[in-house]
PDB file of C-alpha atoms and ligand atoms in Angstrom:
ATOM      1  CA  MET K 313     142.746  26.310   9.603  1.00  0.00           C
ATOM      2  CA  SER K 314     143.171  29.414  12.390  1.00  0.00           C
ATOM      3  CA  ALA K 315     139.346  30.799  12.643  1.00  0.00           C
ATOM      4  CA  SER K 316     135.860  30.318  10.966  1.00  0.00           C
ATOM      5  CA  VAL K 317     132.788  30.705  10.736  1.00  0.00           C
ATOM      6  CA  SER K 318     129.591  29.372   9.247  1.00  0.00           C
ATOM      7  CA  VAL K 319     125.879  29.991   9.667  1.00  0.00           C
ATOM      8  CA  LEU K 320     123.950  27.260  10.396  1.00  0.00           C
ATOM      9  CA  ALA K 321     120.552  29.350   9.727  1.00  0.00           C
ATOM     10  CA  SER K 322     119.484  32.861  10.169  1.00  0.00           C
ATOM     11  CA  GLY K 323     115.763  34.794   9.976  1.00  0.00           C
ATOM     12  CA  SER K 324     112.557  34.689  12.497  1.00  0.00           C
ATOM     13  CA  ARG K 325     112.647  30.647  11.979  1.00  0.00           C
ATOM     14  CA  GLY K 326     115.819  30.471  13.730  1.00  0.00           C
ATOM     15  CA  ASN K 327     119.241  31.184  14.002  1.00  0.00           C
ATOM     16  CA  CYS K 328     121.975  29.372  14.764  1.00  0.00           C
ATOM     17  CA  ALA K 329     126.064  30.161  14.191  1.00  0.00           C
ATOM     18  CA  LEU K 330     129.224  27.887  14.388  1.00  0.00           C
ATOM     19  CA  VAL K 331     132.476  30.173  15.830  1.00  0.00           C
ATOM     20  CA  GLN K 332     135.441  27.994  15.408  1.00  0.00           C
ATOM     21  CA  THR K 333     139.292  26.939  15.722  1.00  0.00           C
ATOM     22  CA  SER K 334     141.496  23.670  15.246  1.00  0.00           C
ATOM     23  CA  THR K 335     140.202  23.683  18.980  1.00  0.00           C
ATOM     24  CA  THR K 336     137.421  25.010  19.914  1.00  0.00           C
ATOM     25  CA  ARG K 337     134.341  24.923  18.695  1.00  0.00           C
ATOM     26  CA  ILE K 338     131.198  27.736  20.120  1.00  0.00           C
ATOM     27  CA  LEU K 339     127.825  27.502  18.606  1.00  0.00           C
ATOM     28  CA  VAL K 340     126.267  31.200  18.960  1.00  0.00           C
ATOM     29  CA  ASP K 341     122.659  30.287  19.922  1.00  0.00           C
ATOM     30  CA  ALA K 342     120.274  27.137  19.763  1.00  0.00           C
ATOM     31  CA  GLY K 343     117.193  28.716  17.817  1.00  0.00           C
ATOM     32  CA  ILE K 344     116.406  25.248  15.074  1.00  0.00           C
ATOM     33  CA  SER K 345     115.544  22.192  16.093  1.00  0.00           C
ATOM     34  CA  CYS K 346     118.292  20.000  17.880  1.00  0.00           C
ATOM     35  CA  ARG K 347     118.720  17.520  14.666  1.00  0.00           C
ATOM     36  CA  GLU K 348     118.045  20.017  12.298  1.00  0.00           C
ATOM     37  CA  THR K 349     121.074  21.923  14.127  1.00  0.00           C
ATOM     38  CA  PHE K 350     123.147  18.411  13.719  1.00  0.00           C
ATOM     39  CA  ARG K 351     121.577  18.049   9.969  1.00  0.00           C
ATOM     40  CA  ARG K 352     123.290  20.894   8.754  1.00  0.00           C
ATOM     41  CA  MET K 353     126.291  20.667  10.993  1.00  0.00           C
ATOM     42  CA  LYS K 354     127.365  16.981   9.658  1.00  0.00           C
ATOM     43  CA  ALA K 355     126.620  19.008   5.903  1.00  0.00           C
ATOM     44  CA  LEU K 356     129.283  20.701   6.857  1.00  0.00           C
ATOM     45  CA  GLY K 357     131.358  18.209   8.085  1.00  0.00           C
ATOM     46  CA  GLU K 358     131.282  18.961  11.497  1.00  0.00           C
ATOM     47  CA  ASP K 359     129.898  16.006  14.288  1.00  0.00           C
ATOM     48  CA  PRO K 360     128.540  17.525  17.077  1.00  0.00           C
ATOM     49  CA  ARG K 361     129.635  16.136  19.791  1.00  0.00           C
ATOM     50  CA  HIS K 362     133.383  18.144  19.433  1.00  0.00           C
ATOM     51  CA  LEU K 363     131.353  21.393  20.208  1.00  0.00           C
ATOM     52  CA  SER K 364     132.572  23.161  23.208  1.00  0.00           C
ATOM     53  CA  ALA K 365     130.123  25.590  24.556  1.00  0.00           C
ATOM     54  CA  ILE K 366     126.704  26.985  23.462  1.00  0.00           C
ATOM     55  CA  VAL K 367     126.562  30.533  24.285  1.00  0.00           C
ATOM     56  CA  ILE K 368     122.789  32.514  23.694  1.00  0.00           C
ATOM     57  CA  THR K 369     122.114  35.737  22.359  1.00  0.00           C
ATOM     58  CA  HIS K 370     118.497  36.176  24.205  1.00  0.00           C
ATOM     59  CA  GLU K 371     115.795  34.051  25.019  1.00  0.00           C
ATOM     60  CA  HIS K 372     113.624  34.555  21.845  1.00  0.00           C
ATOM     61  CA  SER K 373     112.207  31.348  20.674  1.00  0.00           C
ATOM     62  CA  ASP K 374     114.376  32.135  17.359  1.00  0.00           C
ATOM     63  CA  HIS K 375     117.291  31.751  19.258  1.00  0.00           C
ATOM     64  CA  ILE K 376     116.963  29.109  21.762  1.00  0.00           C
ATOM     65  CA  HIS K 377     114.439  26.491  20.102  1.00  0.00           C
ATOM     66  CA  GLY K 378     116.297  23.765  20.292  1.00  0.00           C
ATOM     67  CA  LEU K 379     118.685  25.070  23.088  1.00  0.00           C
ATOM     68  CA  ALA K 380     116.697  22.464  26.041  1.00  0.00           C
ATOM     69  CA  VAL K 381     117.465  19.014  23.955  1.00  0.00           C
ATOM     70  CA  LEU K 382     120.720  20.187  22.901  1.00  0.00           C
ATOM     71  CA  ALA K 383     122.151  21.025  26.550  1.00  0.00           C
ATOM     72  CA  LYS K 384     120.693  17.494  27.215  1.00  0.00           C
ATOM     73  CA  LYS K 385     122.298  16.069  24.345  1.00  0.00           C
ATOM     74  CA  LEU K 386     125.885  17.233  24.173  1.00  0.00           C
ATOM     75  CA  LYS K 387     126.315  18.388  27.832  1.00  0.00           C
ATOM     76  CA  VAL K 388     127.703  21.180  26.584  1.00  0.00           C
ATOM     77  CA  PRO K 389     127.955  24.081  29.115  1.00  0.00           C
ATOM     78  CA  VAL K 390     125.620  27.344  27.808  1.00  0.00           C
ATOM     79  CA  PHE K 391     126.904  30.561  28.397  1.00  0.00           C
ATOM     80  CA  MET K 392     123.367  33.266  29.139  1.00  0.00           C
ATOM     81  CA  THR K 393     122.843  35.727  31.342  1.00  0.00           C
ATOM     82  CA  GLY K 394     121.262  35.863  34.191  1.00  0.00           C
ATOM     83  CA  ALA K 395     117.753  37.281  33.642  1.00  0.00           C
ATOM     84  CA  THR K 396     118.270  35.747  30.282  1.00  0.00           C
ATOM     85  CA  HIS K 397     118.533  32.431  32.044  1.00  0.00           C
ATOM     86  CA  GLN K 398     115.290  33.261  34.071  1.00  0.00           C
ATOM     87  CA  THR K 399     113.388  34.024  31.598  1.00  0.00           C
ATOM     88  CA  TRP K 400     113.668  31.400  29.686  1.00  0.00           C
ATOM     89  CA  ALA K 401     113.542  29.117  32.721  1.00  0.00           C
ATOM     90  CA  ARG K 402     109.685  30.406  33.425  1.00  0.00           C
ATOM     91  CA  ALA K 403     108.716  30.226  29.677  1.00  0.00           C
ATOM     92  CA  MET K 404     109.837  26.419  29.631  1.00  0.00           C
ATOM     93  CA  ARG K 405     107.746  25.712  33.221  1.00  0.00           C
ATOM     94  CA  ASP K 406     106.309  22.055  32.742  1.00  0.00           C
ATOM     95  CA  GLU K 407     102.308  21.588  33.429  1.00  0.00           C
ATOM     96  CA  ASN K 408     103.555  21.533  37.418  1.00  0.00           C
ATOM     97  CA  GLY K 409     105.258  24.720  36.929  1.00  0.00           C
ATOM     98  CA  VAL K 410     108.920  23.021  38.050  1.00  0.00           C
ATOM     99  CA  ARG K 411     110.995  25.397  35.805  1.00  0.00           C
ATOM    100  CA  PRO K 412     113.465  23.048  33.949  1.00  0.00           C
ATOM    101  CA  THR K 413     117.244  22.759  35.023  1.00  0.00           C
ATOM    102  CA  MET K 414     120.089  23.769  32.671  1.00  0.00           C
ATOM    103  CA  ASP K 415     122.801  21.313  34.185  1.00  0.00           C
ATOM    104  CA  ARG K 416     126.123  23.140  32.609  1.00  0.00           C
ATOM    105  CA  LEU K 417     124.569  26.691  33.033  1.00  0.00           C
ATOM    106  CA  GLU K 418     127.700  29.419  32.774  1.00  0.00           C
ATOM    107  CA  VAL K 419     125.965  33.025  33.618  1.00  0.00           C
ATOM    108  CA  PHE K 420     127.879  35.772  32.286  1.00  0.00           C
ATOM    109  CA  SER K 421     127.433  39.756  32.087  1.00  0.00           C
ATOM    110  CA  ALA K 422     127.244  42.126  29.099  1.00  0.00           C
ATOM    111  CA  GLY K 423     130.600  44.025  29.113  1.00  0.00           C
ATOM    112  CA  LYS K 424     132.641  41.594  31.489  1.00  0.00           C
ATOM    113  CA  SER K 425     134.485  38.657  28.662  1.00  0.00           C
ATOM    114  CA  PHE K 426     135.342  35.121  29.120  1.00  0.00           C
ATOM    115  CA  GLN K 427     136.799  32.750  27.953  1.00  0.00           C
ATOM    116  CA  VAL K 428     136.108  29.267  26.205  1.00  0.00           C
ATOM    117  CA  GLY K 429     139.240  27.700  24.962  1.00  0.00           C
ATOM    118  CA  ASP K 430     140.952  29.363  22.889  1.00  0.00           C
ATOM    119  CA  ILE K 431     138.100  32.045  22.131  1.00  0.00           C
ATOM    120  CA  ALA K 432     137.665  34.613  24.244  1.00  0.00           C
ATOM    121  CA  VAL K 433     134.276  35.964  23.547  1.00  0.00           C
ATOM    122  CA  THR K 434     133.126  39.693  24.733  1.00  0.00           C
ATOM    123  CA  PRO K 435     128.975  40.088  24.898  1.00  0.00           C
ATOM    124  CA  PHE K 436     127.495  43.843  24.696  1.00  0.00           C
ATOM    125  CA  THR K 437     124.246  44.812  25.271  1.00  0.00           C
ATOM    126  CA  ILE K 438     122.276  45.381  22.261  1.00  0.00           C
ATOM    127  CA  PRO K 439     118.645  47.760  21.991  1.00  0.00           C
ATOM    128  CA  HIS K 440     116.050  44.704  21.318  1.00  0.00           C
ATOM    129  CA  ASP K 441     113.239  44.101  23.535  1.00  0.00           C
ATOM    130  CA  ALA K 442     114.096  40.390  24.768  1.00  0.00           C
ATOM    131  CA  ALA K 443     115.313  40.599  28.975  1.00  0.00           C
ATOM    132  CA  ASP K 444     119.272  41.371  28.213  1.00  0.00           C
ATOM    133  CA  PRO K 445     119.834  40.492  24.598  1.00  0.00           C
ATOM    134  CA  VAL K 446     123.862  40.451  23.571  1.00  0.00           C
ATOM    135  CA  GLY K 447     125.842  40.003  20.441  1.00  0.00           C
ATOM    136  CA  PHE K 448     129.391  38.691  20.608  1.00  0.00           C
ATOM    137  CA  THR K 449     132.492  39.667  19.846  1.00  0.00           C
ATOM    138  CA  PHE K 450     134.991  36.499  19.092  1.00  0.00           C
ATOM    139  CA  ARG K 451     138.841  36.522  19.552  1.00  0.00           C
ATOM    140  CA  ALA K 452     141.320  34.096  18.847  1.00  0.00           C
ATOM    141  CA  GLU K 453     143.946  33.325  16.576  1.00  0.00           C
ATOM    142  CA  GLY K 454     144.777  37.173  15.809  1.00  0.00           C
ATOM    143  CA  VAL K 455     141.093  37.925  14.258  1.00  0.00           C
ATOM    144  CA  LYS K 456     138.199  39.341  15.490  1.00  0.00           C
ATOM    145  CA  ILE K 457     134.272  38.565  14.628  1.00  0.00           C
ATOM    146  CA  GLY K 458     131.430  40.333  15.698  1.00  0.00           C
ATOM    147  CA  ILE K 459     128.111  38.961  15.397  1.00  0.00           C
ATOM    148  CA  ALA K 460     125.226  41.823  16.141  1.00  0.00           C
ATOM    149  CA  THR K 461     121.433  40.907  15.159  1.00  0.00           C
ATOM    150  CA  ASP K 462     118.105  41.552  16.485  1.00  0.00           C
ATOM    151  CA  LEU K 463     118.468  45.515  16.938  1.00  0.00           C
ATOM    152  CA  GLY K 464     116.818  48.742  17.052  1.00  0.00           C
ATOM    153  CA  TYR K 465     119.264  50.720  16.051  1.00  0.00           C
ATOM    154  CA  ILE K 466     123.207  50.814  16.846  1.00  0.00           C
ATOM    155  CA  PRO K 467     123.833  52.764  19.671  1.00  0.00           C
ATOM    156  CA  ALA K 468     128.372  54.304  20.125  1.00  0.00           C
ATOM    157  CA  SER K 469     128.952  51.323  22.371  1.00  0.00           C
ATOM    158  CA  VAL K 470     127.624  49.124  19.555  1.00  0.00           C
ATOM    159  CA  ARG K 471     130.007  50.136  16.999  1.00  0.00           C
ATOM    160  CA  ASP K 472     133.041  50.713  19.243  1.00  0.00           C
ATOM    161  CA  HIS K 473     132.668  46.959  19.556  1.00  0.00           C
ATOM    162  CA  LEU K 474     132.450  46.433  16.158  1.00  0.00           C
ATOM    163  CA  ARG K 475     135.813  47.698  15.712  1.00  0.00           C
ATOM    164  CA  HIS K 476     138.237  45.670  13.966  1.00  0.00           C
ATOM    165  CA  CYS K 477     136.268  43.048  13.026  1.00  0.00           C
ATOM    166  CA  GLU K 478     137.447  40.543  10.344  1.00  0.00           C
ATOM    167  CA  VAL K 479     134.258  39.114   9.627  1.00  0.00           C
ATOM    168  CA  LEU K 480     131.289  41.234  10.734  1.00  0.00           C
ATOM    169  CA  MET K 481     127.822  39.529  11.329  1.00  0.00           C
ATOM    170  CA  MET K 482     124.794  42.378  10.749  1.00  0.00           C
ATOM    171  CA  GLU K 483     121.208  41.769  10.826  1.00  0.00           C
ATOM    172  CA  SER K 484     119.657  43.425   7.504  1.00  0.00           C
ATOM    173  CA  ASN K 485     115.794  42.747   8.997  1.00  0.00           C
ATOM    174  CA  HIS K 486     113.919  44.380   6.452  1.00  0.00           C
ATOM    175  CA  ASP K 487     113.319  47.128   3.633  1.00  0.00           C
ATOM    176  CA  LEU K 488     111.381  49.799   5.409  1.00  0.00           C
ATOM    177  CA  GLU K 489     109.216  49.928   2.233  1.00  0.00           C
ATOM    178  CA  MET K 490     107.822  46.404   2.429  1.00  0.00           C
ATOM    179  CA  LEU K 491     107.289  46.777   5.515  1.00  0.00           C
ATOM    180  CA  ARG K 492     104.983  49.702   4.888  1.00  0.00           C
ATOM    181  CA  VAL K 493     102.800  48.116   2.531  1.00  0.00           C
ATOM    182  CA  GLY K 494     103.330  44.394   4.008  1.00  0.00           C
ATOM    183  CA  PRO K 495     101.099  41.947   5.524  1.00  0.00           C
ATOM    184  CA  TYR K 496     101.581  42.506   9.199  1.00  0.00           C
ATOM    185  CA  PRO K 497      99.172  44.234  11.595  1.00  0.00           C
ATOM    186  CA  TRP K 498     100.055  47.532  12.265  1.00  0.00           C
ATOM    187  CA  SER K 499     100.926  46.893  15.666  1.00  0.00           C
ATOM    188  CA  VAL K 500     103.901  43.973  14.536  1.00  0.00           C
ATOM    189  CA  LYS K 501     104.910  46.763  12.226  1.00  0.00           C
ATOM    190  CA  GLN K 502     105.645  49.559  14.606  1.00  0.00           C
ATOM    191  CA  ARG K 503     107.924  46.863  17.170  1.00  0.00           C
ATOM    192  CA  VAL K 504     110.204  45.661  14.327  1.00  0.00           C
ATOM    193  CA  MET K 505     110.404  49.399  13.533  1.00  0.00           C
ATOM    194  CA  SER K 506     111.281  50.452  17.342  1.00  0.00           C
ATOM    195  CA  ARG K 507     114.023  50.911  18.712  1.00  0.00           C
ATOM    196  CA  VAL K 508     114.196  47.980  20.451  1.00  0.00           C
ATOM    197  CA  GLY K 509     112.960  46.108  17.803  1.00  0.00           C
ATOM    198  CA  HIS K 510     114.890  45.103  14.077  1.00  0.00           C
ATOM    199  CA  LEU K 511     117.372  46.866  11.791  1.00  0.00           C
ATOM    200  CA  SER K 512     116.469  48.058   8.163  1.00  0.00           C
ATOM    201  CA  ASN K 513     118.607  47.899   5.090  1.00  0.00           C
ATOM    202  CA  ASP K 514     118.775  51.168   5.115  1.00  0.00           C
ATOM    203  CA  ALA K 515     119.909  51.473   9.136  1.00  0.00           C
ATOM    204  CA  LEU K 516     122.101  48.839   7.910  1.00  0.00           C
ATOM    205  CA  ALA K 517     123.149  50.893   4.764  1.00  0.00           C
ATOM    206  CA  GLN K 518     123.739  54.523   7.152  1.00  0.00           C
ATOM    207  CA  PHE K 519     125.966  52.178   9.831  1.00  0.00           C
ATOM    208  CA  PHE K 520     127.938  51.441   6.521  1.00  0.00           C
ATOM    209  CA  THR K 521     128.203  54.929   5.107  1.00  0.00           C
ATOM    210  CA  SER K 522     129.045  56.837   8.151  1.00  0.00           C
ATOM    211  CA  ASP K 523     129.712  55.127  10.901  1.00  0.00           C
ATOM    212  CA  TYR K 524     132.035  51.261   9.759  1.00  0.00           C
ATOM    213  CA  ASP K 525     135.777  51.160   9.953  1.00  0.00           C
ATOM    214  CA  GLY K 526     135.913  49.288   6.818  1.00  0.00           C
ATOM    215  CA  GLY K 527     138.474  47.337   7.706  1.00  0.00           C
ATOM    216  CA  ALA K 528     136.195  43.816   7.812  1.00  0.00           C
ATOM    217  CA  ALA K 529     137.239  40.837   5.035  1.00  0.00           C
ATOM    218  CA  TYR K 530     133.434  39.704   4.531  1.00  0.00           C
ATOM    219  CA  VAL K 531     130.199  40.999   5.742  1.00  0.00           C
ATOM    220  CA  VAL K 532     127.596  38.694   6.409  1.00  0.00           C
ATOM    221  CA  LEU K 533     123.762  40.017   5.924  1.00  0.00           C
ATOM    222  CA  ALA K 534     121.702  38.142   8.757  1.00  0.00           C
ATOM    223  CA  HIS K 535     117.892  37.896   9.711  1.00  0.00           C
ATOM    224  CA  LEU K 536     116.818  38.730   7.015  1.00  0.00           C
ATOM    225  CA  SER K 537     112.930  38.933   7.062  1.00  0.00           C
ATOM    226  CA  GLU K 538     111.583  36.788   4.591  1.00  0.00           C
ATOM    227  CA  HIS K 539     107.928  38.849   4.530  1.00  0.00           C
ATOM    228  CA  ASN K 540     109.259  41.897   4.391  1.00  0.00           C
ATOM    229  CA  ASN K 541     112.679  42.019   2.099  1.00  0.00           C
ATOM    230  CA  HIS K 542     114.083  40.147  -0.222  1.00  0.00           C
ATOM    231  CA  PRO K 543     117.834  39.023  -0.067  1.00  0.00           C
ATOM    232  CA  GLU K 544     119.077  41.259  -3.934  1.00  0.00           C
ATOM    233  CA  LEU K 545     117.535  44.517  -1.999  1.00  0.00           C
ATOM    234  CA  ALA K 546     119.520  43.935   1.531  1.00  0.00           C
ATOM    235  CA  ARG K 547     122.391  43.123  -1.143  1.00  0.00           C
ATOM    236  CA  LYS K 548     121.983  46.098  -3.498  1.00  0.00           C
ATOM    237  CA  ALA K 549     121.921  48.973  -0.210  1.00  0.00           C
ATOM    238  CA  ALA K 550     124.912  47.092   1.772  1.00  0.00           C
ATOM    239  CA  GLU K 551     126.957  47.059  -1.440  1.00  0.00           C
ATOM    240  CA  LYS K 552     126.410  50.530  -2.835  1.00  0.00           C
ATOM    241  CA  ALA K 553     126.398  51.989   1.130  1.00  0.00           C
ATOM    242  CA  LEU K 554     130.353  49.830   1.388  1.00  0.00           C
ATOM    243  CA  GLY K 555     130.911  51.976  -2.115  1.00  0.00           C
ATOM    244  CA  PRO K 556     134.144  51.897  -3.052  1.00  0.00           C
ATOM    245  CA  ARG K 557     135.795  50.081   0.142  1.00  0.00           C
ATOM    246  CA  ARG K 558     134.592  46.913  -1.389  1.00  0.00           C
ATOM    247  CA  THR K 559     137.735  45.207  -3.199  1.00  0.00           C
ATOM    248  CA  LEU K 560     139.321  42.040  -3.689  1.00  0.00           C
ATOM    249  CA  LEU K 561     140.353  41.270  -0.168  1.00  0.00           C
ATOM    250  CA  LEU K 562     137.850  43.672   2.312  1.00  0.00           C
ATOM    251  CA  ASN K 563     134.131  43.421   2.364  1.00  0.00           C
ATOM    252  CA  ARG K 564     132.572  40.967   0.513  1.00  0.00           C
ATOM    253  CA  VAL K 565     129.570  40.323   0.836  1.00  0.00           C
ATOM    254  CA  MET K 566     127.762  37.052   1.805  1.00  0.00           C
ATOM    255  CA  LEU K 567     124.029  36.176   3.178  1.00  0.00           C
ATOM    256  CA  ALA K 568     123.032  34.593   5.997  1.00  0.00           C
ATOM    257  CA  SER K 569     119.833  32.170   4.812  1.00  0.00           C
ATOM    258  CA  GLN K 570     117.073  31.006   6.674  1.00  0.00           C
ATOM    259  CA  THR K 571     116.811  27.574   4.865  1.00  0.00           C
ATOM    260  CA  GLU K 572     120.308  26.010   4.359  1.00  0.00           C
ATOM    261  CA  PRO K 573     123.724  26.643   5.504  1.00  0.00           C
ATOM    262  CA  MET K 574     125.905  29.139   4.106  1.00  0.00           C
ATOM    263  CA  GLU K 575     129.553  28.665   2.903  1.00  0.00           C
ATOM    264  CA  PRO K 576     132.161  28.744   5.710  1.00  0.00           C
ATOM    265  CA  ILE K 577     134.304  31.624   5.738  1.00  0.00           C
ATOM    266  CA  ARG K 578     137.784  30.453   6.856  1.00  0.00           C
ATOM    267  CA  LEU K 579     140.211  33.166   8.367  1.00  0.00           C
TER     268      LEU K 579
HETATM  269 ZN1  LIG I1400     114.824  38.891  18.846  1.00  0.00          ZN
HETATM  270 ZN1  LIG I1401     115.245  36.339  16.637  1.00  0.00          ZN
END
């Protein structure tokens, strides 16, 4: 086996993915409980004790809910930006105002690559209403994997980072019409639709039509809203936009789920 990607959970109730080679295993976000992370990893035949590191995109609870317990149990390095760590620590203060310690914290900056085992990790800034949110690309074994969820739109800098990926995991958060007529209060709808909110099926389709290089073997649709989207709407919008570029070897569309791990992608 060379590299593989497994999505353990994706959506507003928790995000967690696993990017690995034969020697290195990186958990991307820790948005489900430690117990559930372990359960889902074991269901995929993975041993949580073999994790090499945890990397964090931003401090919203659907990305860090299980982090404190996971970090304590596994004692692995946790990579975050300084601003994300500070915001996380502030929010986690106990009743005496004492901030939690992160024993093996590794601070990174957006735009500066770092190495975990044989995987080169490049964090890049994304437009989202968090302290210092990032997406990631991972390079190992001659392949590149891109993950960009939780972004209000796709700026040129993000498009550049996502070129030449074999796996492209992208947010397809909501159907605009379902969001518009759906149950959320107007203020929340405005937040989701804003330039620092979440990416709609249409916005992602627009990226596929006009800015995407077309070269990914797998396109994973992620962070789907359970209230304002339907998996088949997201899939249809993406497949239509990818059009004839979907072949046997290119642009297989997969859907990441909130409730169960996605079938692992092996490259
Ligand atoms: Zn977020
Ligand atoms: Zn999120």
